[in-house]
C-alpha atoms as an extended CHARMM CRD file, in Angstrom:
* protein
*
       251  EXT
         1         1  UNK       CA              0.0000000000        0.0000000000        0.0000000000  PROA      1               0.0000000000
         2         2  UNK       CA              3.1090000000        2.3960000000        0.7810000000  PROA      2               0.0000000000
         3         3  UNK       CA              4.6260000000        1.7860000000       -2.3780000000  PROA      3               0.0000000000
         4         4  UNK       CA              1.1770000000        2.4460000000       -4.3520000000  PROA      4               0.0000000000
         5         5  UNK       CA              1.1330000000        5.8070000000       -2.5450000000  PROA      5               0.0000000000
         6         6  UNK       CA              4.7940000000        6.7470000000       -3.1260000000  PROA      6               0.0000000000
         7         7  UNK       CA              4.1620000000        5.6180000000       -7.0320000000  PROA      7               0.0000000000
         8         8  UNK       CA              0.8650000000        7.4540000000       -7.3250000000  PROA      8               0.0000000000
         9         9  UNK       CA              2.5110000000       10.8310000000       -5.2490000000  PROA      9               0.0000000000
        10        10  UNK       CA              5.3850000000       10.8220000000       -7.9060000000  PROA      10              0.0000000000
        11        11  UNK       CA              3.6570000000        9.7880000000      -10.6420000000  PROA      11              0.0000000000
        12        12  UNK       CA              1.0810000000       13.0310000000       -9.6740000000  PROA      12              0.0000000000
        13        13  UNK       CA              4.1830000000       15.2710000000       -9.3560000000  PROA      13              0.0000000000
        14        14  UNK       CA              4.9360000000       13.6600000000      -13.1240000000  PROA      14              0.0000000000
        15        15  UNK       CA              1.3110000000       14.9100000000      -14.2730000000  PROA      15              0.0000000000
        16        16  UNK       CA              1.8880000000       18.6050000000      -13.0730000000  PROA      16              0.0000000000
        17        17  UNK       CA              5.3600000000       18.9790000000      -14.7790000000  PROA      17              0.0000000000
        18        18  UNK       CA              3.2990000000       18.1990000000      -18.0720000000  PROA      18              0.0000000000
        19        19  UNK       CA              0.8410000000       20.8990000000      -17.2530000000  PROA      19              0.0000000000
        20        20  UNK       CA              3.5080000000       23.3580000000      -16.7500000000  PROA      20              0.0000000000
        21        21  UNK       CA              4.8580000000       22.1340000000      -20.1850000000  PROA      21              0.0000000000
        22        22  UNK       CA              1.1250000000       22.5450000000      -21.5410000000  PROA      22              0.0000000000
        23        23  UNK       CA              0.5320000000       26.1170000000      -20.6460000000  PROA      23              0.0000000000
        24        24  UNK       CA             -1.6420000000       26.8020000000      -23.3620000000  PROA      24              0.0000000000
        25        25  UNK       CA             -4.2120000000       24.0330000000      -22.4820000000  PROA      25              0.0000000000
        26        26  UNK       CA             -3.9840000000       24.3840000000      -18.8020000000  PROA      26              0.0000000000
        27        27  UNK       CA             -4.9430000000       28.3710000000      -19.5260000000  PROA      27              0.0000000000
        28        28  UNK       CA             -7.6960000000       27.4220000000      -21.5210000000  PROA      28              0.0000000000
        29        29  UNK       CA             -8.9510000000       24.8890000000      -19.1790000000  PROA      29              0.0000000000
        30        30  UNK       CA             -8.7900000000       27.6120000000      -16.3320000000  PROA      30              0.0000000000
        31        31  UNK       CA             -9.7120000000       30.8940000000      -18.2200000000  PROA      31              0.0000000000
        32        32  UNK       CA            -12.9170000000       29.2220000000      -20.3180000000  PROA      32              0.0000000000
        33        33  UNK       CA            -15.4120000000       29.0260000000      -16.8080000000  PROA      33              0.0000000000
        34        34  UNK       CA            -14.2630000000       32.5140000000      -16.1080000000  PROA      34              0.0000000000
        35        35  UNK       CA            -14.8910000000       34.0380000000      -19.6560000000  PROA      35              0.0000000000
        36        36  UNK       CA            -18.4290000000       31.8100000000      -19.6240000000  PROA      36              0.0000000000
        37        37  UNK       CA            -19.2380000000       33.5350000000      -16.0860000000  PROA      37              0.0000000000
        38        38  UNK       CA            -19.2010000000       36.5940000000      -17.4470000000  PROA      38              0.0000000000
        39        39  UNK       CA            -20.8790000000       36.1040000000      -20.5350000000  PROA      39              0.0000000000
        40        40  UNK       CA            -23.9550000000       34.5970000000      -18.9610000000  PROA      40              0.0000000000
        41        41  UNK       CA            -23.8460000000       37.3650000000      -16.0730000000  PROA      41              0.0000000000
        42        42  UNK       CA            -23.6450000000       40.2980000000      -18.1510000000  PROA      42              0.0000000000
        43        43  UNK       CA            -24.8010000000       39.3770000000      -21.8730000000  PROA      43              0.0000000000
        44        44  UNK       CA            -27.7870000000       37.1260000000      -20.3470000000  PROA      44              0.0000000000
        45        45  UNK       CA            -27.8570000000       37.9570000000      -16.7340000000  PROA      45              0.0000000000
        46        46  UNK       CA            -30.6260000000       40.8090000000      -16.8460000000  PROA      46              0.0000000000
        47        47  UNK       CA            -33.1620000000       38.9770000000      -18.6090000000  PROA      47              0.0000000000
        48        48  UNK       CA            -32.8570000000       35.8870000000      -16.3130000000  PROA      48              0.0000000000
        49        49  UNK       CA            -35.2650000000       35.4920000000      -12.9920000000  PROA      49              0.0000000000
        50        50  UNK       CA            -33.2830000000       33.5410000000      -10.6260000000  PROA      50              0.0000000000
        51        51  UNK       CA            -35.1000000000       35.5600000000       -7.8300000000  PROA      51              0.0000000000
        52        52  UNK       CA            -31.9190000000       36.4880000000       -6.3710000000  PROA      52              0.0000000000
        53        53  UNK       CA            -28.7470000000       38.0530000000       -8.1470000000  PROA      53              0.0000000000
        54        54  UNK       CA            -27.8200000000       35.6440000000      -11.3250000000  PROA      54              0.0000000000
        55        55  UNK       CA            -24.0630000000       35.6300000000      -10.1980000000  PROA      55              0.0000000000
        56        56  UNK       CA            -25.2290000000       34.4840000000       -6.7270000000  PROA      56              0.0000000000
        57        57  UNK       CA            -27.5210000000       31.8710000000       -8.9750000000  PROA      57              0.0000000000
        58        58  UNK       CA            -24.6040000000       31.0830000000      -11.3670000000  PROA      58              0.0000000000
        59        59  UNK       CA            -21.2380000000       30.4450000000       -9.6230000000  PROA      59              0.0000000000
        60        60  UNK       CA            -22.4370000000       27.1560000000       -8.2920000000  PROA      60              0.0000000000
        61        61  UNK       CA            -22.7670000000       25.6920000000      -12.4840000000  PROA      61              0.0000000000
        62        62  UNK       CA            -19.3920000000       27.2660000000      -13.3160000000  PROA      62              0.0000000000
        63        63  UNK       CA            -18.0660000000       25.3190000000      -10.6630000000  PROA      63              0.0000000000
        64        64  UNK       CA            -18.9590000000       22.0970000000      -12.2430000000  PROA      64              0.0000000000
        65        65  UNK       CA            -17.7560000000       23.4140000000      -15.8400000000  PROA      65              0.0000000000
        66        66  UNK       CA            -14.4480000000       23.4650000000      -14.5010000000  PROA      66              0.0000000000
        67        67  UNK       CA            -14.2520000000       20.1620000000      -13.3760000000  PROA      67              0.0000000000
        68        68  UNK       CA            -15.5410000000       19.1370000000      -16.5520000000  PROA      68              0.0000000000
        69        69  UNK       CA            -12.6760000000       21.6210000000      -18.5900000000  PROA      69              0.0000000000
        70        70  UNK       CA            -10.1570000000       20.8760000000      -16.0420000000  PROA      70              0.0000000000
        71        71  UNK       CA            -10.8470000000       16.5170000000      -16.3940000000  PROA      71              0.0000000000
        72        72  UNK       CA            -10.8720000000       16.8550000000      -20.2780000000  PROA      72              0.0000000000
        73        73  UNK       CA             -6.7240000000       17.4480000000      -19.9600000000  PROA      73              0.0000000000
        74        74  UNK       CA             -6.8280000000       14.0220000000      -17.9880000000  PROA      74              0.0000000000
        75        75  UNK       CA             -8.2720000000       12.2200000000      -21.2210000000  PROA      75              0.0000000000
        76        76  UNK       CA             -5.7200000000       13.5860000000      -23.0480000000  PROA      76              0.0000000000
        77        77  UNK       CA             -2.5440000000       13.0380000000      -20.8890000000  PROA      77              0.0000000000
        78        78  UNK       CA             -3.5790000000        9.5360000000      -20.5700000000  PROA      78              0.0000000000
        79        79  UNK       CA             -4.2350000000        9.0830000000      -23.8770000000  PROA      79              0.0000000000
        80        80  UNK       CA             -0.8200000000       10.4500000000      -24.8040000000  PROA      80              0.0000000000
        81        81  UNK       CA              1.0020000000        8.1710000000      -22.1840000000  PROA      81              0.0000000000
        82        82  UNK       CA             -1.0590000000        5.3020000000      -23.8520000000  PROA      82              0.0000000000
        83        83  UNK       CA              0.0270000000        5.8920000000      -27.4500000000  PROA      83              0.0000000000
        84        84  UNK       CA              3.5490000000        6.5770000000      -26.4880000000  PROA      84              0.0000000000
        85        85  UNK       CA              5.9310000000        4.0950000000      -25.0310000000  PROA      85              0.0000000000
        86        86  UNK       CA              6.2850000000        5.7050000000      -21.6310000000  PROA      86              0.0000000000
        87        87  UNK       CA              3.8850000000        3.0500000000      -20.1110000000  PROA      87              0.0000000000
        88        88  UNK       CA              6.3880000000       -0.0950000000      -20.9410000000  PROA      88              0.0000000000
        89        89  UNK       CA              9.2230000000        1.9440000000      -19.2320000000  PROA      89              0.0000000000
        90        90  UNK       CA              6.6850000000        2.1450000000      -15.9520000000  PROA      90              0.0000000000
        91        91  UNK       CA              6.2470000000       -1.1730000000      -16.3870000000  PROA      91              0.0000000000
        92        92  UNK       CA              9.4590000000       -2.1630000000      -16.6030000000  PROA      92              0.0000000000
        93        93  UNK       CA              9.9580000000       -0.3360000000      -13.1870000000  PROA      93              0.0000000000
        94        94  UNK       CA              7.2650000000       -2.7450000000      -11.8760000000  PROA      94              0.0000000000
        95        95  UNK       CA              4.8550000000        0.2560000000      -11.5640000000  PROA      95              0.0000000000
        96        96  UNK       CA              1.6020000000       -1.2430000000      -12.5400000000  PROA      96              0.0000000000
        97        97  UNK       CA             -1.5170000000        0.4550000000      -14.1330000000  PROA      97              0.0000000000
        98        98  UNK       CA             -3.1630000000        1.6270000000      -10.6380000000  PROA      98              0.0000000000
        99        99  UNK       CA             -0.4600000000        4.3500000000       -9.6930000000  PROA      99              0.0000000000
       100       100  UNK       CA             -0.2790000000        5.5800000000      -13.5530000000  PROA      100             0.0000000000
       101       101  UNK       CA             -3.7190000000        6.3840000000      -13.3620000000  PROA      101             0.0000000000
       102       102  UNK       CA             -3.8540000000        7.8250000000       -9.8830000000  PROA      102             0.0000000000
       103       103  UNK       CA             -1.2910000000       10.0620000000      -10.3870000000  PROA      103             0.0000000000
       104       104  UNK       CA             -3.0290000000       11.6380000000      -14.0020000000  PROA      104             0.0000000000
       105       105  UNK       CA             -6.0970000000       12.4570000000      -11.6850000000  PROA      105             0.0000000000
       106       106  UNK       CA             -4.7910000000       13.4230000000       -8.5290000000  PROA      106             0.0000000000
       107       107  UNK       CA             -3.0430000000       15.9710000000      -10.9260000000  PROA      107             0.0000000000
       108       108  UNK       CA             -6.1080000000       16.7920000000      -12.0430000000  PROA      108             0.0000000000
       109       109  UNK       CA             -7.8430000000       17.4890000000       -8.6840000000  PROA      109             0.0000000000
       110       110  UNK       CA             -5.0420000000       19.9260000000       -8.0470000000  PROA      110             0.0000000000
       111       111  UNK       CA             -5.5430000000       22.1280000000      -11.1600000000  PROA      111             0.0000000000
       112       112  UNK       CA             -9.3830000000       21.8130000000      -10.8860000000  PROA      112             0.0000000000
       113       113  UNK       CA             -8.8860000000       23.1670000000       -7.0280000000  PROA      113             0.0000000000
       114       114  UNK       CA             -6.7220000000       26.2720000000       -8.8980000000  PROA      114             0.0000000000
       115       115  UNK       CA             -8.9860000000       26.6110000000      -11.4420000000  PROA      115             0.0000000000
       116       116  UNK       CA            -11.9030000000       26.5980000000       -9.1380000000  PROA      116             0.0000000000
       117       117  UNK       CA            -10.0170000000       29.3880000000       -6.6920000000  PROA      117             0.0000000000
       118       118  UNK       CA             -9.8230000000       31.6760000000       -9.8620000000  PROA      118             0.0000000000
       119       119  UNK       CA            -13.5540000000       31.5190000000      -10.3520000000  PROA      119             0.0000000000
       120       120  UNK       CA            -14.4150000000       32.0360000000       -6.8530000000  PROA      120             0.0000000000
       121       121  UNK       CA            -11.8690000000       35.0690000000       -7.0220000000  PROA      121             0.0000000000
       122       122  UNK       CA            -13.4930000000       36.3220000000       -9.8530000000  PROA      122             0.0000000000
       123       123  UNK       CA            -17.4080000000       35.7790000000       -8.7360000000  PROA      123             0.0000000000
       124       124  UNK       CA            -15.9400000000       37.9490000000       -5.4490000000  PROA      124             0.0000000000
       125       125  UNK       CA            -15.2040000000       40.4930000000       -8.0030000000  PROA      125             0.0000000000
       126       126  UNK       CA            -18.0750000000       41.2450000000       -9.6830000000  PROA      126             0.0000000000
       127       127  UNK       CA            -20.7270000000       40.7170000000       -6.9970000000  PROA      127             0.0000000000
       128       128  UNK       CA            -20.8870000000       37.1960000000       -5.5730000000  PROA      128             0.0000000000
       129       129  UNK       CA            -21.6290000000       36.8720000000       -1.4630000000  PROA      129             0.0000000000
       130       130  UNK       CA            -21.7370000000       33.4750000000        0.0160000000  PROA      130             0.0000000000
       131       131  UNK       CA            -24.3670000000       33.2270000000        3.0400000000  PROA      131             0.0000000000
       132       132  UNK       CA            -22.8470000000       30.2820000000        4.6710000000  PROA      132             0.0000000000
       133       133  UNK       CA            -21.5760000000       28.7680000000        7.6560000000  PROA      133             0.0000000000
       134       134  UNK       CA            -17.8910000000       27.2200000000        7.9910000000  PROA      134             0.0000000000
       135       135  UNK       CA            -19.7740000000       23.9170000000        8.6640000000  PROA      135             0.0000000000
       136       136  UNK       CA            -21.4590000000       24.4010000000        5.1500000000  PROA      136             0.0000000000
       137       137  UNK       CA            -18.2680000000       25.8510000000        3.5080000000  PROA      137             0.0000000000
       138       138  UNK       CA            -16.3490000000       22.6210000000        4.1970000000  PROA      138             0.0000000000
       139       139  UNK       CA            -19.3320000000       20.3660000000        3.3790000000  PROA      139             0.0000000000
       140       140  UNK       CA            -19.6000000000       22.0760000000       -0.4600000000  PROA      140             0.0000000000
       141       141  UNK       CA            -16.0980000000       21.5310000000       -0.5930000000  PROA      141             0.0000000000
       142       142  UNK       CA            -15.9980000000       18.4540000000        0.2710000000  PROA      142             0.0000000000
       143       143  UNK       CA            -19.0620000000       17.4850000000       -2.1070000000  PROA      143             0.0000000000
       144       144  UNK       CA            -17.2160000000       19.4350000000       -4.5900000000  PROA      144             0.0000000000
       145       145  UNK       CA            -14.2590000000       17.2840000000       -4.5690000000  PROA      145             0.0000000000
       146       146  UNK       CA            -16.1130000000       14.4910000000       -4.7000000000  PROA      146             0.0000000000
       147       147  UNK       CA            -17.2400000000       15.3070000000       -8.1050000000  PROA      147             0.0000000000
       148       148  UNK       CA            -14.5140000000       16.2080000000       -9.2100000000  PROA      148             0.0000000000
       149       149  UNK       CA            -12.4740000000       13.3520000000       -8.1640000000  PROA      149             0.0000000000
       150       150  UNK       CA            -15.4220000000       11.5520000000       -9.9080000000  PROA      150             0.0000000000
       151       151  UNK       CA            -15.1130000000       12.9080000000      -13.0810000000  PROA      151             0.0000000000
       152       152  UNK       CA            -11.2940000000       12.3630000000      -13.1150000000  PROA      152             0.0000000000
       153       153  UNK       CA            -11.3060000000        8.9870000000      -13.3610000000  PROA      153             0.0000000000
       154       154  UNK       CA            -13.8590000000        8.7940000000      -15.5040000000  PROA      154             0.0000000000
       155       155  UNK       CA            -11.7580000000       11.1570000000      -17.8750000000  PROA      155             0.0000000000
       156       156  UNK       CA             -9.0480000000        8.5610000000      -17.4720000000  PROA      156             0.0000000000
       157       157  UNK       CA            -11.3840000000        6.0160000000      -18.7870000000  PROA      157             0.0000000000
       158       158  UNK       CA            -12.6360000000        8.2880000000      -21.6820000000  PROA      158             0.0000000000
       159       159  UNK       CA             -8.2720000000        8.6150000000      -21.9000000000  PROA      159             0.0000000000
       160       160  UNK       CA             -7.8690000000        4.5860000000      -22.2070000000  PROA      160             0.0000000000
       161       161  UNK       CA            -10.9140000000        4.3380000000      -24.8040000000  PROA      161             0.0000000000
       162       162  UNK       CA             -9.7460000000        6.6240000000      -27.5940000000  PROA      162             0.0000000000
       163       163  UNK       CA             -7.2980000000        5.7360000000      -29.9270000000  PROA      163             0.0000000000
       164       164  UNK       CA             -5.7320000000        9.0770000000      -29.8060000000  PROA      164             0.0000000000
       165       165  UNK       CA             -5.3720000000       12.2520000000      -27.8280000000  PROA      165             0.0000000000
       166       166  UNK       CA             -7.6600000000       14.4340000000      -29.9420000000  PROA      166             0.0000000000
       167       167  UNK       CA            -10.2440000000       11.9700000000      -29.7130000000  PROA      167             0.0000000000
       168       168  UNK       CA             -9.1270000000       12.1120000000      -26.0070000000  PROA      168             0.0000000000
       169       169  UNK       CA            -10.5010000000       15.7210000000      -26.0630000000  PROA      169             0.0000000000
       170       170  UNK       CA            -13.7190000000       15.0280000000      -27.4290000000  PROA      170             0.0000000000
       171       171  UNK       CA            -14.4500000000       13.8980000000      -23.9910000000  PROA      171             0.0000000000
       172       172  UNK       CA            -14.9870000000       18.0160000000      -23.3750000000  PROA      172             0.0000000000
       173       173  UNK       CA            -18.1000000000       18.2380000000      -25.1970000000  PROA      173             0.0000000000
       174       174  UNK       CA            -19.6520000000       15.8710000000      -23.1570000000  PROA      174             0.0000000000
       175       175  UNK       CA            -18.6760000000       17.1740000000      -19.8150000000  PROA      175             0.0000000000
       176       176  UNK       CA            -19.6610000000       20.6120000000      -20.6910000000  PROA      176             0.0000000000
       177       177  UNK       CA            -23.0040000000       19.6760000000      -21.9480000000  PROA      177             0.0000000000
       178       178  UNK       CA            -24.5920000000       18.3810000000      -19.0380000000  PROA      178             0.0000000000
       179       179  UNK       CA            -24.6730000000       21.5790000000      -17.0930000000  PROA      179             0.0000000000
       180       180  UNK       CA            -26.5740000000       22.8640000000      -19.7440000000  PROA      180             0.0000000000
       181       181  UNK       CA            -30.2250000000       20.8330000000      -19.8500000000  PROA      181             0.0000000000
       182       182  UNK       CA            -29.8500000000       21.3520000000      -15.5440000000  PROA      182             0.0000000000
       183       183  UNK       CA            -30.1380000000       23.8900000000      -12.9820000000  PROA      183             0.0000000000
       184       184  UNK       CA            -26.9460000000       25.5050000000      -13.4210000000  PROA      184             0.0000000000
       185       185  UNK       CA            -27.7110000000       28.8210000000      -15.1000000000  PROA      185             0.0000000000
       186       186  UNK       CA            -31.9700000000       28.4750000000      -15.0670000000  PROA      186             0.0000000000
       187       187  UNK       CA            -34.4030000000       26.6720000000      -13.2060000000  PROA      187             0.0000000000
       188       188  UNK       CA            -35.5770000000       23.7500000000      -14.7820000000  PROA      188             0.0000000000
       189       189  UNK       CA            -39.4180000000       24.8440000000      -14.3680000000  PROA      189             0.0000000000
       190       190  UNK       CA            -38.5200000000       27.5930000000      -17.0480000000  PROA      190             0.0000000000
       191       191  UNK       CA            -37.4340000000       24.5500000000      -19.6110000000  PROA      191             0.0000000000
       192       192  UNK       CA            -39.4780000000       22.8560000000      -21.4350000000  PROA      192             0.0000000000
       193       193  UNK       CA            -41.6670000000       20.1670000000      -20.0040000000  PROA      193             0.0000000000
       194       194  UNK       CA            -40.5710000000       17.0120000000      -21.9050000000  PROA      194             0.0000000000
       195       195  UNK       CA            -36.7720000000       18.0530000000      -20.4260000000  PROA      195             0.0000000000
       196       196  UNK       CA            -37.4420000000       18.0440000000      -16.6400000000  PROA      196             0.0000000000
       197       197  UNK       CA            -36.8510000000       14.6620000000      -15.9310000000  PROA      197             0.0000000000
       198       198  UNK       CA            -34.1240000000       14.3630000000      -17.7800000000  PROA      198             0.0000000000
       199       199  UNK       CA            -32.7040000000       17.6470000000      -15.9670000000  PROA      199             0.0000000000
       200       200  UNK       CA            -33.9950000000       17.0020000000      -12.4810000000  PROA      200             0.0000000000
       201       201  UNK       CA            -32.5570000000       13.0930000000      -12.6120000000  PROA      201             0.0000000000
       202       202  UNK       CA            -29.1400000000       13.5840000000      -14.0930000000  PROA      202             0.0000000000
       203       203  UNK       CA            -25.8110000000       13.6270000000      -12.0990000000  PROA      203             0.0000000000
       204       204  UNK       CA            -24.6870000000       17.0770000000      -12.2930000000  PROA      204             0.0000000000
       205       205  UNK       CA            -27.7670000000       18.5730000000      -11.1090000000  PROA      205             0.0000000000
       206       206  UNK       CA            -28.1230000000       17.2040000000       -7.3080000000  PROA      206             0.0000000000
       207       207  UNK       CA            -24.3580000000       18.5050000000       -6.8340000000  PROA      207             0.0000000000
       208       208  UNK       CA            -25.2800000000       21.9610000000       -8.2630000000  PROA      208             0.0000000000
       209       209  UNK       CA            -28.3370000000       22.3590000000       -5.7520000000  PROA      209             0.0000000000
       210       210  UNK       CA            -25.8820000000       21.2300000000       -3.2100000000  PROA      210             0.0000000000
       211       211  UNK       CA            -23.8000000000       23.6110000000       -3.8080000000  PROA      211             0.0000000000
       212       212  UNK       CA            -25.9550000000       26.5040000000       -3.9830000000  PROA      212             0.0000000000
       213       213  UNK       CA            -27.4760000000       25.6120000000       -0.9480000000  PROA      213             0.0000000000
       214       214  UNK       CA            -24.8010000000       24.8680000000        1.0430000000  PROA      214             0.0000000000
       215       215  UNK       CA            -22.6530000000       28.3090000000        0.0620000000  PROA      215             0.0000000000
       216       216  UNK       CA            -26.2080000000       30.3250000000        0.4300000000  PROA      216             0.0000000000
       217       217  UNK       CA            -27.2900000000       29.3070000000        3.2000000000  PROA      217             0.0000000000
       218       218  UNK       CA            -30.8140000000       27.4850000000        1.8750000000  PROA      218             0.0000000000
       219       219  UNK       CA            -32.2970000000       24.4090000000        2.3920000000  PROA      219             0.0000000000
       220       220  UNK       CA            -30.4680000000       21.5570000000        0.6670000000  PROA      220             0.0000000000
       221       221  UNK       CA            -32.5610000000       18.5330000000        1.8720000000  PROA      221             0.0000000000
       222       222  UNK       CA            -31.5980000000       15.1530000000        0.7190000000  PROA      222             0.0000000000
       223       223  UNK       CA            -29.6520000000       16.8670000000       -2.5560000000  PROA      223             0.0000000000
       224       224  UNK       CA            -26.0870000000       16.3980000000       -0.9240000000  PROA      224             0.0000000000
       225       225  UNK       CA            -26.7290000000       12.3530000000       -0.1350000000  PROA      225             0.0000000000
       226       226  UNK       CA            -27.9470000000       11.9820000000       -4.0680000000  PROA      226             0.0000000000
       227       227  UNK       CA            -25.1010000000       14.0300000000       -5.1990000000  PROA      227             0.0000000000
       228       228  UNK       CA            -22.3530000000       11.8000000000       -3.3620000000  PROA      228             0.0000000000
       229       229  UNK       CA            -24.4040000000        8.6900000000       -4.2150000000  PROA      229             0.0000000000
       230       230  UNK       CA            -23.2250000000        9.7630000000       -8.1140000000  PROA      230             0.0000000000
       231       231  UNK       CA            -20.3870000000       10.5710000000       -7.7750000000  PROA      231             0.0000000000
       232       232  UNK       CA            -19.7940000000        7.3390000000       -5.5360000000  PROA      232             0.0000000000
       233       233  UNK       CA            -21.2550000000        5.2040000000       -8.3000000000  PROA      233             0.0000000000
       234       234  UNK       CA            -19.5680000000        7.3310000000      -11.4080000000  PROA      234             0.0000000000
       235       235  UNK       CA            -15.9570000000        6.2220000000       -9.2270000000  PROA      235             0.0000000000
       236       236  UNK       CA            -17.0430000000        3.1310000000       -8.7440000000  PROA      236             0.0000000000
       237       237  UNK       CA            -17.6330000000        2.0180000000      -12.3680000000  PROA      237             0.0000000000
       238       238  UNK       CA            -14.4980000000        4.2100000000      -13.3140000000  PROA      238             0.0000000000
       239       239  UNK       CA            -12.0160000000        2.1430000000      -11.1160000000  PROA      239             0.0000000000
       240       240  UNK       CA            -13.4970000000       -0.8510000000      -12.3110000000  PROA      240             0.0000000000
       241       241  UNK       CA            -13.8680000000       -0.1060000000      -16.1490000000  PROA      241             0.0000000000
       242       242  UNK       CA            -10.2210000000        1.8380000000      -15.6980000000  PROA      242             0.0000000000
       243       243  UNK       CA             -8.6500000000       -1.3480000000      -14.1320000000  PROA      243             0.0000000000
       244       244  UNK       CA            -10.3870000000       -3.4770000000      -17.1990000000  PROA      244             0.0000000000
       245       245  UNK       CA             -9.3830000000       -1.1080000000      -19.5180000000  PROA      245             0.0000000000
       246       246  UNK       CA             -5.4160000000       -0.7090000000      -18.9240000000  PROA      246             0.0000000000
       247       247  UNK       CA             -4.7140000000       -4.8490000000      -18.4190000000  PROA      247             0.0000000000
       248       248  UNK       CA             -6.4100000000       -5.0160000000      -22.4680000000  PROA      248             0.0000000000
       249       249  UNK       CA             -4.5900000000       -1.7740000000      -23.8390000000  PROA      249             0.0000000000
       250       250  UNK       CA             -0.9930000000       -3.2140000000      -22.3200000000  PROA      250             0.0000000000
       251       251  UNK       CA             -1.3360000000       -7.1410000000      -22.7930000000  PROA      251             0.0000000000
């Protein structure tokens, strides 16, 4: 167990110095949720009825965009590792498949955390005001991270599935378009009728309204449970499908 942790800790160090070596991607990945922030607060803000400020409403769905942006760079480092011959030298080490993957998304959790810390500075900017206790603060955090952790690995499987890194990418659209048809930047009783159920039932919503409620100070009822039951199952089939996955692609 201490040597998977050592492996995975370097291995995560190894996914950062890529980052840094990425700088264009990483900038995109962190400067996209910001730029979309602002669009939908000023450009479509004002004809919105959120019934409180639409920042206040908003910051919670821009949090999940970035851990979709921030996992899509997962998909594609592991991707890249796949195609090249980096993962025979690992192996060679007698580093298996576990800490290879580990260390692509704890990377990841650490530049979602930075990129989420830039939106938060910039919602502070223009107007945003938590109501919130610390109790709350460090529950949306921690349902946060769960998420994103979440979608991490199941970049990494989205990473072992395509055949090459730009297909890797592709894995963006799909991230990015589930906040969308949810309660990230309108309530769902303004959509149409035939999309509620879809937008009420899917993952991204119960850790939006946990969020929201948890940083404002409102009623969350049983919203955080179903949001960590998601993400629980999402990581779940991720380490399974991941473990599947990496034996096939390096028999």
């Amino acid at each position: 167990m201490s040597e998977l942790l050592a492996h995975s800790t370097a291995l995560a160090g190894r996914g950062l110095r890529l980052s840094r070596r990425n700088v264009d991607a990483v900038i995109t990945a962190m400067l996209l949720p910001v730029i979309l922030m602002l669009l939908f607060v000023y450009f479509f803000g004002g004809a919105i009825d959120t019934g409180t400020r639409y920042v206040t409403y908003v910051v919670p769905g821009v949090l999940i965009l970035c851990a979709g942006f921030g996992s899509s760079t997962t998909a594609v480092s592991v991707s890249d590792d796949m195609k090249g011959g980096i993962i025979d030298r690992f192996r060679s080490l007698d580093i298996g498949g576990a800490p290879v993957l580990a260390g692509h998304v704890a990377a990841s959790i650490v530049r979602n955390l930075i990129s989420t810390t830039l939106v938060l500075g910039v919602a502070f900017l223009i107007g945003f005001r938590p109501d919130t206790s610390p109790g709350a603060a460090l529950a949306a955090a921690g349902v946060l991270i769960a998420f994103i952790t979440a979608v991490s690995w199941l970049s990494a499987v989205a990473g072992l599935l395509a055949r090459t890194p730009e297909a890797a990418g592709g894995f963006t659209f799909f991230v990015m378009f589930l906040p969308y048809p949810s309660s990230a930047f309108v309530p769902i009783d303004t959509m149409p009728s035939w999309l509620h159920g879809f937008a009420e039932h899917q993952p991204v919503t119960p850790v939006i309204e946990s969020l929201r409620g948890l940083l404002l100070g409102q009623s969350v009822g049983s919203a955080p449970w179903i949001a960590l039951g998601w993400c629980a199952g999402l990581l779940v089939v991720s380490l399974a499908l991941s473990g599947v996955l990496f034996r096939r692609r390096t028999a």
